Structures are given as structure tokens and as C-alpha cells.
mmCIF file of C-alpha atoms and ligand atoms in Angstrom:
data_model
loop_
_atom_site.group_PDB
_atom_site.id
_atom_site.type_symbol
_atom_site.label_atom_id
_atom_site.label_comp_id
_atom_site.label_asym_id
_atom_site.label_seq_id
_atom_site.Cartn_x
_atom_site.Cartn_y
_atom_site.Cartn_z
ATOM 1 C CA MET A 1 0.216 0.034 -0.096
ATOM 2 C CA SER A 2 1.052 3.791 -0.088
ATOM 3 C CA SER A 3 2.179 6.134 2.436
ATOM 4 C CA GLN A 4 0.769 8.473 0.412
ATOM 5 C CA PRO A 5 -2.705 10.200 1.025
ATOM 6 C CA PRO A 6 -5.643 9.809 -1.452
ATOM 7 C CA HIS A 7 -4.902 11.281 -4.578
ATOM 8 C CA PRO A 8 -6.124 12.257 -8.057
ATOM 9 C CA THR A 9 -3.515 9.953 -10.469
ATOM 10 C CA VAL A 10 -1.062 12.769 -12.212
ATOM 11 C CA LEU A 11 -0.948 11.713 -15.166
ATOM 12 C CA ILE A 12 0.278 14.413 -17.220
ATOM 13 C CA PRO A 13 3.344 15.081 -18.735
ATOM 14 C CA GLY A 14 5.654 16.107 -15.324
ATOM 15 C CA PRO A 15 5.409 16.028 -12.833
ATOM 16 C CA ILE A 16 4.478 13.102 -12.940
ATOM 17 C CA GLU A 17 3.828 10.801 -10.006
ATOM 18 C CA PHE A 18 6.282 9.668 -6.743
ATOM 19 C CA ASP A 19 7.177 6.449 -5.811
ATOM 20 C CA ASP A 20 6.839 6.676 -1.596
ATOM 21 C CA GLU A 21 10.915 6.191 -0.877
ATOM 22 C CA VAL A 22 11.182 9.050 -3.486
ATOM 23 C CA LEU A 23 9.441 11.078 -1.105
ATOM 24 C CA GLN A 24 10.149 9.831 1.869
ATOM 25 C CA ALA A 25 14.162 10.812 1.405
ATOM 26 C CA MET A 26 12.831 14.448 1.497
ATOM 27 C CA SER A 27 11.165 14.297 4.841
ATOM 28 C CA THR A 28 14.429 13.956 6.115
ATOM 29 C CA PRO A 29 16.137 16.067 8.804
ATOM 30 C CA SER A 30 17.607 19.650 8.451
ATOM 31 C CA GLU A 31 21.548 19.156 7.439
ATOM 32 C CA SER A 32 24.538 21.050 6.034
ATOM 33 C CA HIS A 33 24.805 21.251 2.926
ATOM 34 C CA VAL A 34 28.562 21.009 3.608
ATOM 35 C CA GLY A 35 28.267 18.021 6.309
ATOM 36 C CA MET A 36 30.163 14.574 5.477
ATOM 37 C CA PRO A 37 26.820 13.194 5.337
ATOM 38 C CA PHE A 38 25.030 15.322 2.293
ATOM 39 C CA VAL A 39 28.629 15.345 0.093
ATOM 40 C CA ASN A 40 28.380 12.012 -0.096
ATOM 41 C CA ILE A 41 25.027 11.688 -1.481
ATOM 42 C CA PHE A 42 25.380 14.687 -3.409
ATOM 43 C CA GLY A 43 28.902 13.311 -4.944
ATOM 44 C CA ASP A 44 27.334 9.857 -5.872
ATOM 45 C CA THR A 45 23.256 11.771 -7.448
ATOM 46 C CA LEU A 46 26.351 13.035 -9.966
ATOM 47 C CA THR A 47 28.092 9.916 -10.458
ATOM 48 C CA MET A 48 25.272 8.263 -10.881
ATOM 49 C CA LEU A 49 24.379 10.256 -13.094
ATOM 50 C CA ARG A 50 27.058 9.339 -15.658
ATOM 51 C CA ARG A 51 25.243 6.040 -15.973
ATOM 52 C CA LEU A 52 21.481 7.747 -16.246
ATOM 53 C CA PHE A 53 23.126 9.228 -19.332
ATOM 54 C CA MET A 54 25.716 6.198 -20.276
ATOM 55 C CA THR A 55 28.502 8.380 -20.494
ATOM 56 C CA GLU A 56 31.931 6.353 -18.996
ATOM 57 C CA ASN A 57 34.323 9.535 -21.246
ATOM 58 C CA PRO A 58 35.470 11.310 -17.773
ATOM 59 C CA GLY A 59 35.091 14.182 -19.300
ATOM 60 C CA SER A 60 32.086 14.530 -18.992
ATOM 61 C CA GLN A 61 30.976 16.818 -16.661
ATOM 62 C CA PRO A 62 27.535 16.223 -14.623
ATOM 63 C CA ILE A 63 25.531 19.108 -13.231
ATOM 64 C CA VAL A 64 22.370 19.110 -10.467
ATOM 65 C CA LEU A 65 21.449 23.257 -9.823
ATOM 66 C CA SER A 66 18.214 24.298 -7.891
ATOM 67 C CA GLY A 67 15.702 24.727 -10.787
ATOM 68 C CA SER A 68 13.411 23.962 -13.370
ATOM 69 C CA GLY A 69 13.896 22.432 -16.734
ATOM 70 C CA THR A 70 14.345 26.164 -18.058
ATOM 71 C CA LEU A 71 17.526 26.479 -15.940
ATOM 72 C CA GLY A 72 19.444 24.080 -18.335
ATOM 73 C CA TRP A 73 18.312 26.503 -21.382
ATOM 74 C CA ASP A 74 19.776 29.500 -19.537
ATOM 75 C CA VAL A 75 22.969 27.576 -18.616
ATOM 76 C CA VAL A 76 23.632 26.761 -22.192
ATOM 77 C CA SER A 77 23.112 30.362 -23.369
ATOM 78 C CA ALA A 78 24.746 31.812 -21.117
ATOM 79 C CA ASN A 79 27.497 29.542 -21.162
ATOM 80 C CA LEU A 80 28.065 27.639 -24.840
ATOM 81 C CA VAL A 81 27.158 30.502 -26.835
ATOM 82 C CA GLU A 82 28.490 34.128 -27.207
ATOM 83 C CA PRO A 83 26.478 37.109 -28.339
ATOM 84 C CA GLY A 84 26.131 37.011 -32.749
ATOM 85 C CA ASP A 85 26.791 33.217 -32.810
ATOM 86 C CA ASP A 86 24.610 31.726 -34.618
ATOM 87 C CA VAL A 87 22.514 28.725 -33.469
ATOM 88 C CA LEU A 88 20.260 26.269 -35.471
ATOM 89 C CA VAL A 89 17.323 25.256 -33.587
ATOM 90 C CA LEU A 90 15.341 22.761 -34.389
ATOM 91 C CA HIS A 91 11.320 23.126 -33.949
ATOM 92 C CA SER A 92 8.974 20.927 -33.221
ATOM 93 C CA GLY A 93 6.447 22.767 -31.257
ATOM 94 C CA TYR A 94 6.625 24.623 -28.234
ATOM 95 C CA PHE A 95 9.629 24.140 -26.765
ATOM 96 C CA GLY A 96 11.615 24.684 -29.637
ATOM 97 C CA ASP A 97 9.776 28.540 -29.733
ATOM 98 C CA SER A 98 11.359 29.082 -26.293
ATOM 99 C CA PHE A 99 15.166 27.573 -26.541
ATOM 100 C CA ALA A 100 15.111 30.019 -29.080
ATOM 101 C CA ASP A 101 14.152 33.113 -26.744
ATOM 102 C CA CYS A 102 16.500 31.988 -24.079
ATOM 103 C CA LEU A 103 18.869 31.624 -26.676
ATOM 104 C CA ALA A 104 18.008 35.477 -28.129
ATOM 105 C CA THR A 105 17.773 36.656 -24.785
ATOM 106 C CA TYR A 106 21.483 35.933 -23.828
ATOM 107 C CA GLY A 107 22.607 37.842 -27.892
ATOM 108 C CA ALA A 108 22.766 34.391 -29.389
ATOM 109 C CA ASN A 109 21.333 34.873 -33.071
ATOM 110 C CA PRO A 110 18.331 31.252 -33.078
ATOM 111 C CA THR A 111 17.452 30.087 -36.402
ATOM 112 C CA GLN A 112 14.685 27.872 -36.193
ATOM 113 C CA LEU A 113 14.168 25.214 -38.597
ATOM 114 C CA LYS A 114 10.117 24.576 -38.246
ATOM 115 C CA ALA A 115 8.324 21.467 -38.977
ATOM 116 C CA PRO A 116 4.571 21.216 -39.433
ATOM 117 C CA ILE A 117 2.600 20.406 -36.782
ATOM 118 C CA GLY A 118 2.808 17.059 -35.349
ATOM 119 C CA SER A 119 5.999 16.417 -37.228
ATOM 120 C CA ARG A 120 9.973 17.110 -37.362
ATOM 121 C CA PRO A 121 12.519 18.821 -39.484
ATOM 122 C CA SER A 122 13.571 15.938 -41.815
ATOM 123 C CA PRO A 123 17.133 14.711 -42.440
ATOM 124 C CA GLU A 124 17.307 16.312 -45.337
ATOM 125 C CA GLU A 125 16.581 19.291 -44.571
ATOM 126 C CA ILE A 126 18.256 19.350 -41.270
ATOM 127 C CA GLU A 127 21.648 18.542 -43.321
ATOM 128 C CA LYS A 128 21.203 21.072 -45.728
ATOM 129 C CA ALA A 129 20.685 23.550 -43.339
ATOM 130 C CA LEU A 130 23.810 22.891 -41.496
ATOM 131 C CA SER A 131 25.722 22.901 -44.826
ATOM 132 C CA ALA A 132 24.079 26.323 -45.808
ATOM 133 C CA LYS A 133 25.718 28.350 -42.944
ATOM 134 C CA ARG A 134 28.268 27.912 -40.299
ATOM 135 C CA TYR A 135 26.590 27.238 -36.369
ATOM 136 C CA LYS A 136 28.413 26.488 -33.207
ATOM 137 C CA MET A 137 25.503 25.224 -32.179
ATOM 138 C CA ILE A 138 22.670 22.754 -32.931
ATOM 139 C CA THR A 139 19.521 22.295 -31.053
ATOM 140 C CA VAL A 140 16.624 19.201 -30.979
ATOM 141 C CA THR A 141 13.879 18.839 -28.908
ATOM 142 C CA HIS A 142 13.610 15.090 -28.212
ATOM 143 C CA THR A 143 10.222 14.675 -26.609
ATOM 144 C CA ASP A 144 7.977 17.659 -27.618
ATOM 145 C CA THR A 145 6.156 18.190 -24.758
ATOM 146 C CA SER A 146 3.511 20.659 -26.764
ATOM 147 C CA THR A 147 3.226 17.381 -29.772
ATOM 148 C CA GLY A 148 3.709 14.380 -28.808
ATOM 149 C CA VAL A 149 6.591 14.257 -31.305
ATOM 150 C CA LEU A 150 10.058 12.165 -31.024
ATOM 151 C CA SER A 151 12.768 13.567 -32.274
ATOM 152 C CA ASP A 152 15.911 11.355 -33.217
ATOM 153 C CA PRO A 153 19.304 13.076 -31.376
ATOM 154 C CA ARG A 154 21.544 9.969 -32.962
ATOM 155 C CA GLU A 155 20.732 10.994 -36.365
ATOM 156 C CA VAL A 156 21.015 14.763 -36.045
ATOM 157 C CA ALA A 157 24.896 14.110 -34.103
ATOM 158 C CA GLU A 158 24.999 11.994 -37.168
ATOM 159 C CA ILE A 159 24.108 14.463 -39.725
ATOM 160 C CA VAL A 160 25.661 17.192 -37.850
ATOM 161 C CA ARG A 161 29.398 14.827 -37.915
ATOM 162 C CA LYS A 162 29.193 13.900 -41.461
ATOM 163 C CA VAL A 163 28.411 18.233 -42.485
ATOM 164 C CA SER A 164 29.669 20.357 -39.976
ATOM 165 C CA PRO A 165 31.470 18.321 -37.071
ATOM 166 C CA GLY A 166 32.630 22.042 -35.560
ATOM 167 C CA THR A 167 29.137 22.472 -34.391
ATOM 168 C CA LEU A 168 27.656 21.745 -30.641
ATOM 169 C CA VAL A 169 24.888 19.121 -30.082
ATOM 170 C CA VAL A 170 22.645 20.022 -27.767
ATOM 171 C CA VAL A 171 19.278 17.765 -26.358
ATOM 172 C CA ASP A 172 16.483 19.255 -24.748
ATOM 173 C CA GLY A 173 15.325 16.241 -22.874
ATOM 174 C CA VAL A 174 13.310 17.245 -20.283
ATOM 175 C CA CYS A 175 10.464 14.990 -20.954
ATOM 176 C CA SER A 176 12.643 12.101 -22.280
ATOM 177 C CA VAL A 177 15.970 11.484 -19.924
ATOM 178 C CA GLY A 178 14.120 8.239 -18.141
ATOM 179 C CA CYS A 179 12.304 7.216 -20.659
ATOM 180 C CA GLU A 180 13.554 7.286 -24.040
ATOM 181 C CA GLU A 181 17.223 5.946 -25.266
ATOM 182 C CA ILE A 182 19.670 8.302 -24.562
ATOM 183 C CA ARG A 183 23.520 7.053 -25.529
ATOM 184 C CA PHE A 184 25.576 10.620 -24.722
ATOM 185 C CA ASP A 185 28.964 8.632 -25.421
ATOM 186 C CA ASP A 186 27.593 6.517 -28.465
ATOM 187 C CA TRP A 187 25.769 9.232 -30.199
ATOM 188 C CA GLY A 188 28.395 11.705 -29.765
ATOM 189 C CA LEU A 189 26.242 14.619 -28.343
ATOM 190 C CA ASP A 190 27.483 17.441 -26.090
ATOM 191 C CA VAL A 191 24.806 18.091 -24.014
ATOM 192 C CA VAL A 192 21.701 16.656 -22.782
ATOM 193 C CA LEU A 193 19.701 18.752 -20.430
ATOM 194 C CA THR A 194 15.775 17.978 -18.379
ATOM 195 C CA ALA A 195 14.568 18.175 -14.551
ATOM 196 C CA SER A 196 13.957 16.247 -12.170
ATOM 197 C CA GLN A 197 10.179 16.098 -12.914
ATOM 198 C CA LYS A 198 9.629 14.151 -15.518
ATOM 199 C CA ALA A 199 10.643 10.715 -16.105
ATOM 200 C CA ILE A 200 12.999 10.849 -13.251
ATOM 201 C CA GLY A 201 10.227 11.007 -10.634
ATOM 202 C CA ALA A 202 11.378 13.099 -8.652
ATOM 203 C CA PRO A 203 9.612 16.219 -7.318
ATOM 204 C CA ALA A 204 10.240 19.477 -9.483
ATOM 205 C CA GLY A 205 13.307 21.417 -8.667
ATOM 206 C CA LEU A 206 15.629 20.486 -9.782
ATOM 207 C CA SER A 207 17.774 21.342 -12.742
ATOM 208 C CA ILE A 208 19.835 18.376 -14.427
ATOM 209 C CA MET A 209 22.739 17.915 -17.492
ATOM 210 C CA MET A 210 25.249 16.835 -18.708
ATOM 211 C CA LEU A 211 27.956 17.676 -20.578
ATOM 212 C CA SER A 212 30.489 16.279 -22.841
ATOM 213 C CA GLN A 213 34.486 17.582 -22.542
ATOM 214 C CA ARG A 214 34.012 19.351 -25.758
ATOM 215 C CA ALA A 215 31.040 21.550 -24.524
ATOM 216 C CA VAL A 216 33.010 22.259 -21.464
ATOM 217 C CA ASP A 217 36.525 23.255 -23.645
ATOM 218 C CA THR A 218 33.483 25.411 -25.381
ATOM 219 C CA PHE A 219 33.036 27.296 -22.630
ATOM 220 C CA LYS A 220 36.593 27.618 -21.394
ATOM 221 C CA SER A 221 38.207 28.979 -24.490
ATOM 222 C CA ARG A 222 34.992 31.607 -24.321
ATOM 223 C CA LYS A 223 36.326 35.274 -25.196
ATOM 224 C CA VAL A 224 33.534 37.198 -22.812
ATOM 225 C CA PRO A 225 32.118 36.196 -19.377
ATOM 226 C CA PRO A 226 28.937 34.431 -19.113
ATOM 227 C CA GLY A 227 25.791 36.792 -18.474
ATOM 228 C CA SER A 228 24.632 35.387 -16.716
ATOM 229 C CA TYR A 229 25.641 34.344 -12.243
ATOM 230 C CA PHE A 230 23.789 31.878 -11.120
ATOM 231 C CA ALA A 231 24.063 29.970 -13.945
ATOM 232 C CA SER A 232 27.562 30.598 -14.889
ATOM 233 C CA LEU A 233 29.529 27.219 -15.077
ATOM 234 C CA LYS A 234 32.285 29.217 -14.055
ATOM 235 C CA ASN A 235 30.777 29.151 -10.855
ATOM 236 C CA TRP A 236 29.134 25.325 -10.577
ATOM 237 C CA LEU A 237 32.064 23.237 -12.788
ATOM 238 C CA PRO A 238 34.577 23.638 -9.751
ATOM 239 C CA ILE A 239 31.436 22.843 -7.012
ATOM 240 C CA MET A 240 30.076 20.092 -9.385
ATOM 241 C CA GLN A 241 33.730 18.577 -9.342
ATOM 242 C CA ASN A 242 34.065 18.506 -5.875
ATOM 243 C CA TYR A 243 30.868 16.877 -5.110
ATOM 244 C CA GLU A 244 31.590 14.519 -7.088
ATOM 245 C CA ALA A 245 35.409 13.912 -5.306
ATOM 246 C CA LYS A 246 33.658 14.091 -1.649
ATOM 247 C CA LYS A 247 34.951 17.281 -1.315
ATOM 248 C CA PRO A 248 32.535 19.938 1.179
ATOM 249 C CA SER A 249 32.801 23.739 -1.321
ATOM 250 C CA TYR A 250 30.395 26.361 -1.325
ATOM 251 C CA PHE A 251 28.454 29.052 -4.296
ATOM 252 C CA ALA A 252 25.228 28.437 -3.495
ATOM 253 C CA THR A 253 23.003 26.436 -1.361
ATOM 254 C CA PRO A 254 21.723 23.364 -2.687
ATOM 255 C CA SER A 255 18.552 21.648 -1.768
ATOM 256 C CA PRO A 256 19.205 18.877 0.805
ATOM 257 C CA GLN A 257 16.118 16.867 0.042
ATOM 258 C CA LEU A 258 15.706 17.815 -3.704
ATOM 259 C CA VAL A 259 18.732 15.706 -4.419
ATOM 260 C CA ARG A 260 17.943 13.453 -1.203
ATOM 261 C CA ALA A 261 14.681 13.176 -3.681
ATOM 262 C CA LEU A 262 16.743 12.690 -6.985
ATOM 263 C CA ASN A 263 19.478 9.920 -5.330
ATOM 264 C CA VAL A 264 16.506 7.469 -4.540
ATOM 265 C CA SER A 265 14.870 7.907 -8.008
ATOM 266 C CA LEU A 266 18.394 7.082 -9.777
ATOM 267 C CA LYS A 267 19.298 3.991 -7.354
ATOM 268 C CA GLN A 268 15.627 2.824 -8.440
ATOM 269 C CA ILE A 269 16.318 3.839 -12.063
ATOM 270 C CA LEU A 270 19.356 2.356 -12.240
ATOM 271 C CA SER A 271 18.265 -0.911 -9.942
ATOM 272 C CA ARG A 272 17.825 -2.495 -13.172
ATOM 273 C CA PRO A 273 18.628 -2.838 -17.347
ATOM 274 C CA LEU A 274 18.141 0.614 -18.526
ATOM 275 C CA GLU A 275 17.152 -1.027 -21.621
ATOM 276 C CA GLU A 276 14.227 -2.933 -19.477
ATOM 277 C CA ARG A 277 13.193 0.343 -18.588
ATOM 278 C CA PHE A 278 13.094 1.829 -22.091
ATOM 279 C CA GLU A 279 10.366 -1.284 -23.570
ATOM 280 C CA GLN A 280 8.273 -0.429 -20.154
ATOM 281 C CA HIS A 281 7.506 2.977 -20.991
ATOM 282 C CA ARG A 282 7.219 1.296 -25.298
ATOM 283 C CA VAL A 283 4.723 -0.951 -24.241
ATOM 284 C CA ALA A 284 2.768 1.041 -21.358
ATOM 285 C CA SER A 285 2.680 4.530 -24.390
ATOM 286 C CA ARG A 286 1.236 1.575 -26.917
ATOM 287 C CA LYS A 287 -1.997 0.837 -24.744
ATOM 288 C CA VAL A 288 -2.258 4.762 -24.617
ATOM 289 C CA LYS A 289 -1.546 4.980 -28.077
ATOM 290 C CA ASP A 290 -3.693 1.523 -29.340
ATOM 291 C CA ALA A 291 -6.552 3.099 -27.057
ATOM 292 C CA VAL A 292 -6.624 6.675 -29.054
ATOM 293 C CA ALA A 293 -7.256 4.641 -32.578
ATOM 294 C CA ARG A 294 -9.729 2.130 -30.822
ATOM 295 C CA LEU A 295 -11.427 5.648 -30.156
ATOM 296 C CA GLY A 296 -11.204 6.998 -33.286
ATOM 297 C CA LEU A 297 -9.525 9.497 -32.529
ATOM 298 C CA GLN A 298 -5.481 10.698 -34.129
ATOM 299 C CA GLN A 299 -2.328 12.001 -32.037
ATOM 300 C CA LEU A 300 -0.392 15.392 -33.289
ATOM 301 C CA ALA A 301 2.260 12.821 -34.218
ATOM 302 C CA ALA A 302 0.994 11.012 -37.057
ATOM 303 C CA ASN A 303 3.822 9.180 -38.231
ATOM 304 C CA PRO A 304 4.409 5.870 -35.807
ATOM 305 C CA ALA A 305 7.998 6.857 -35.931
ATOM 306 C CA HIS A 306 8.076 10.643 -34.956
ATOM 307 C CA GLN A 307 5.563 9.219 -31.789
ATOM 308 C CA ALA A 308 7.371 9.947 -28.317
ATOM 309 C CA ASN A 309 6.990 6.713 -25.556
ATOM 310 C CA GLY A 310 6.577 9.362 -22.214
ATOM 311 C CA MET A 311 3.459 10.942 -23.576
ATOM 312 C CA THR A 312 0.695 11.209 -25.803
ATOM 313 C CA ALA A 313 -0.949 14.032 -27.384
ATOM 314 C CA ILE A 314 -4.672 13.347 -28.880
ATOM 315 C CA TRP A 315 -6.871 15.501 -31.520
ATOM 316 C CA LEU A 316 -9.718 15.819 -29.476
ATOM 317 C CA PRO A 317 -13.591 15.092 -32.386
ATOM 318 C CA GLU A 318 -14.381 18.419 -33.538
ATOM 319 C CA GLY A 319 -16.133 20.925 -31.442
ATOM 320 C CA MET A 320 -14.801 19.480 -28.112
ATOM 321 C CA THR A 321 -12.233 21.347 -26.380
ATOM 322 C CA PRO A 322 -10.177 20.211 -23.358
ATOM 323 C CA ALA A 323 -12.339 22.150 -20.685
ATOM 324 C CA ASP A 324 -15.281 19.202 -22.044
ATOM 325 C CA VAL A 325 -13.406 16.260 -21.050
ATOM 326 C CA LEU A 326 -10.693 17.027 -18.238
ATOM 327 C CA PRO A 327 -13.445 17.766 -15.409
ATOM 328 C CA HIS A 328 -15.264 14.575 -16.460
ATOM 329 C CA ALA A 329 -11.165 12.479 -16.458
ATOM 330 C CA ALA A 330 -10.929 14.348 -12.983
ATOM 331 C CA LYS A 331 -14.492 12.776 -11.800
ATOM 332 C CA LEU A 332 -12.476 10.014 -12.279
ATOM 333 C CA ASP A 333 -9.834 10.864 -10.337
ATOM 334 C CA VAL A 334 -7.559 11.742 -13.423
ATOM 335 C CA VAL A 335 -5.404 14.563 -14.235
ATOM 336 C CA PHE A 336 -4.851 15.045 -17.941
ATOM 337 C CA ALA A 337 -3.881 17.807 -19.280
ATOM 338 C CA GLY A 338 -5.004 20.486 -21.974
ATOM 339 C CA GLY A 339 -3.142 21.541 -24.963
ATOM 340 C CA LEU A 340 0.281 23.785 -25.017
ATOM 341 C CA HIS A 341 0.759 24.299 -28.364
ATOM 342 C CA ARG A 342 -0.398 28.043 -28.496
ATOM 343 C CA GLU A 343 -1.844 27.702 -32.286
ATOM 344 C CA ILE A 344 -4.124 24.610 -31.291
ATOM 345 C CA ALA A 345 -4.039 24.140 -27.870
ATOM 346 C CA THR A 346 -7.942 24.072 -27.055
ATOM 347 C CA ARG A 347 -8.006 21.397 -29.677
ATOM 348 C CA TYR A 348 -6.300 18.452 -27.906
ATOM 349 C CA ILE A 349 -4.916 16.906 -24.771
ATOM 350 C CA ARG A 350 -1.979 15.170 -23.814
ATOM 351 C CA ILE A 351 -1.754 11.942 -21.334
ATOM 352 C CA GLY A 352 1.961 11.581 -19.766
ATOM 353 C CA SER A 353 2.832 7.785 -19.185
ATOM 354 C CA MET A 354 6.289 7.702 -17.278
ATOM 355 C CA GLY A 355 7.892 6.571 -13.919
ATOM 356 C CA VAL A 356 6.016 4.791 -11.433
ATOM 357 C CA SER A 357 2.914 4.854 -13.418
ATOM 358 C CA VAL A 358 4.310 3.050 -15.867
ATOM 359 C CA THR A 359 6.437 0.450 -14.383
ATOM 360 C CA ASN A 360 5.142 -0.710 -11.263
ATOM 361 C CA PRO A 361 2.062 -2.028 -13.336
ATOM 362 C CA LYS A 362 0.182 -3.148 -10.083
ATOM 363 C CA LEU A 363 -1.038 0.547 -10.005
ATOM 364 C CA GLY A 364 -3.178 -0.087 -12.547
ATOM 365 C CA HIS A 365 -2.555 4.052 -13.563
ATOM 366 C CA ILE A 366 -2.254 2.955 -17.541
ATOM 367 C CA ASP A 367 -5.756 1.059 -17.259
ATOM 368 C CA LYS A 368 -7.191 3.938 -15.865
ATOM 369 C CA ALA A 369 -5.717 6.554 -17.696
ATOM 370 C CA ILE A 370 -7.529 4.573 -20.703
ATOM 371 C CA LYS A 371 -11.527 4.446 -18.990
ATOM 372 C CA ALA A 372 -11.033 8.297 -17.586
ATOM 373 C CA LEU A 373 -10.535 8.485 -21.552
ATOM 374 C CA GLU A 374 -13.166 6.474 -23.374
ATOM 375 C CA SER A 375 -15.330 7.821 -19.904
ATOM 376 C CA GLY A 376 -14.639 11.676 -20.358
ATOM 377 C CA LEU A 377 -14.987 11.618 -24.182
ATOM 378 C CA MET A 378 -18.375 9.797 -24.090
ATOM 379 C CA ALA A 379 -18.936 12.090 -21.137
ATOM 380 C CA ALA A 380 -19.121 15.105 -23.039
ATOM 381 C CA GLY A 381 -20.781 13.606 -25.794
ATOM 382 C CA TYR A 382 -18.390 11.434 -28.349
ATOM 383 C CA GLN A 383 -19.511 8.883 -30.188
ATOM 384 C CA ILE A 384 -17.366 6.178 -31.007
ATOM 385 C CA PRO A 385 -17.503 5.637 -34.577
ATOM 386 C CA TRP A 386 -19.338 1.683 -34.657
ATOM 387 C CA ASP A 387 -17.307 0.622 -37.644
ATOM 388 C CA ILE A 388 -14.126 1.224 -35.440
ATOM 389 C CA ASP A 389 -15.710 -0.408 -32.419
ATOM 390 C CA VAL A 390 -16.573 -3.228 -34.842
ATOM 391 C CA TYR A 391 -13.187 -4.243 -35.724
ATOM 392 C CA ASN A 392 -11.879 -3.283 -32.631
ATOM 393 C CA TYR A 393 -14.290 -6.409 -31.534
ATOM 394 C CA MET A 394 -13.169 -9.040 -34.150
ATOM 395 C CA LYS A 395 -9.467 -8.143 -33.398
ATOM 396 C CA VAL A 396 -10.000 -8.223 -29.795
ATOM 397 C CA TYR A 397 -12.844 -11.117 -30.024
ATOM 398 C CA GLY A 398 -11.290 -13.079 -33.814
ATOM 399 C CA ALA A 399 -15.029 -13.055 -34.469
HETATM 400 C C1 PLP B 401 8.812 20.901 -19.608
HETATM 401 C C2 PLP B 401 9.870 20.897 -20.344
HETATM 402 C C3 PLP B 401 10.550 21.883 -20.065
HETATM 403 C C4 PLP B 401 10.936 23.151 -19.196
HETATM 404 O O1 PLP B 401 10.854 22.647 -17.994
HETATM 405 P P1 PLP B 401 10.393 23.027 -16.646
HETATM 406 O O2 PLP B 401 10.920 22.183 -15.513
HETATM 407 O O3 PLP B 401 9.086 23.334 -17.369
HETATM 408 O O4 PLP B 401 11.584 24.337 -16.105
HETATM 409 C C5 PLP B 401 11.987 22.322 -21.170
HETATM 410 N N1 PLP B 401 11.382 21.467 -22.565
HETATM 411 C C6 PLP B 401 10.927 20.318 -22.137
HETATM 412 C C7 PLP B 401 10.758 19.423 -23.554
HETATM 413 C C8 PLP B 401 10.190 19.818 -21.540
HETATM 414 O O5 PLP B 401 8.971 18.869 -21.535
#
């Protein structure tokens, strides 16, 4: 039995449901952030991140800061590009626009390569853009949480190596680290940034990153100092290196409670092969996506190869809005998310399938989500097209 009070099941694309042990790790007595018990925990946490991101290169640098995923954009923008540098932003939804905004805030010059809603830039388009101009950096949103579109950082990095090997490859993995395969070394990535509250399953409040040796060197050879104080790597690199070497040091107070929660969640994640975890997410997501098809509805990401495994974004039936459906799902104690992509926000909903809701089938969260989706739509007046119903009946019962 869960030690948490009864509460609606949160099945949005982050924050996600917590494991009891992860939550309990936070109700610890106060402690010094430079005392050895916490220094050891923080150090181990940083080392475990190397395994989560699949990097064995000693030059890779894990970073954990107090903040949300967005802070990762600031760290990248303030430290790895200089004013006037060109950056190619691959756009597969809302988060491309925001990353580009952040880059521009620090004086970089972002160019967005935009795909139609529900799609992602093609390899040919990426190659063409990279060949046309020298970019200091390329960014790719692994899962764009506004559209449920999955990109392919491995393919992007391959194209970069072929046509523009000096370009840094930055992955926004806020909605993918912990649920999608990411191989930092094998794929030749320079930055993967994420946050604690999505597939990692810890409370919101930590910005988590892995930098390559090349990214660190890029920072060290800057001509102008970073345009941020809190987000400056000059301040944080020595601190992270000290903590990992189990040496107390201080720049700004970390959150012992959040780091302890992250420590437990990483231990849980790494207690099983990562490949098994990715497969569990593929299976759970497939279940949701099959239910969507059974209901006669479409996903924003039309191409199955472009569909994320940690979430599903679903077009509502014509004329229906999230406000028609979500309150009915809430009556069944399930929280889904409305739309986020500005142009179409009132026309679709999003369902998260990450973390314990996926890895602990005893919780029954995915089945509960599917039931809530079905009854939410029906209560809002949707009728399942009969031919799809019959087709599905035959599939299930072999009639
Ligand atoms: C959630 C998310 C962010 C922003 O993270 P916050 O923790 O909300 O600041 C950035 N990128 C992607 C892909 C996300 O899903």
C-alpha cells in the first residue's frame, strides 16, 4: 500500500506520480549542505547520472542545480554560445520557440528550422541547413511535450558529424531522460539537459545536465564572460567536481532534500537495466496509443516513428475542447493535461505515461488513464464510430 494520502492520479507529462521511497527521502531532518553525509549523497548522485546518460568518458560533466528544466536552457545559452553566435534550433513544437527565445536573450542568433505541427524537421532539411551556414550549436527537443513528437538525436548528431563536425549538439531531454533511449557517448552528444519532475520521477526543483568534454572546453575558451551569475559554469564547474570527489564546497546552497529524492529515484532507475525501462515505456505508451486509435481519434504526431513513449498528444473530436473532457476524467480521479501548443491549445489533450505509473503495473495507472479517456469523451458527448468499434471487437474476440 502507498504511504501517500489518497489523491487524483497525475498523468500529465510532468510532474509525474512519485514512488513512496522517493518522497520519504525528503522528510529527513535538516542537515548542512557541506556536511559529509550530504556531500556523499550529492557526490553519488552525480556519479549515478553518468550511468543514466550512458557516458563513461571521464571528461563528461554532470551538473545538478536548483531550478527547473528551463534553467538548463539558460546554462547552455549563457555559457556555450557568445553574443552573435549562430544556433540552429530544430523545432518540433512549443519548446523549440522557447529555447530560441532563451538563446536570443543572451545575445545568440537562433534560426529555427520549423516542421508542420505534429512533425519534425527531416534529415534532408537538417543537412541542407547545416551545409548552408556555419552554426556554433544545434539544438533538438527529444520529446516536444507540446506535441508528443519524438525526434532522433542520434540521427541529428550523425548529420552534424558528416557536414558540420564543429557544431555542438544540444539535446533538450526534459521529457525524455529516463523514458527514451539516450546514449551520450555512443551518439556523440555535447549537452543533454533535463529536470527532476518528468521521467526521472523526483519532485520538481532540479535542473539536471550532462556536458561533454568538448562543451566544457567550449566554455573554457570563451572570449567574453557568461552573461549570467547564478547560471555561470565558472561558478558551478568546481562545485560539481568537488561534490563528486566528496569534497565540501560552496557557491550557492543546494537543496539537500531534493538531491536526496533524486538520489533515491536514480538508485531505483539504475537497479534494473535501462533497456528494460525504455521497453516498459514503449509498451505502456503503445497501450495508450492503441486505445486512442480504438476510439477513432488521431495523435498530433501522425507518423508512428515520430511518437514519443513518455506521453501521447491526442486531437479531440471536432468542436470539443479540453474543458469538455478533463473535468469528466477528474471525476474518475485522473488528471490529464490540456493543449500547450499556442496555435491549437484548445483542440487537443495530453496524457503522460512515465515513471512509476509505467514501471509499477500494480498501480494500474495506465488502465485507469484509458478508462478515464474513454468515459471523459463519452460524457462529453462523443460517440465511438461504430465501424471502428466493430473492427476492434473482431480484433479482440477474433469474431
Ligand atoms: C517541461 C519541459 C521543459 C521545461 O521544463 P520546466 O521544468 O518546466 O522548466 C523544457 N523542455 C521540454 C521538452 C519540456 O518537456
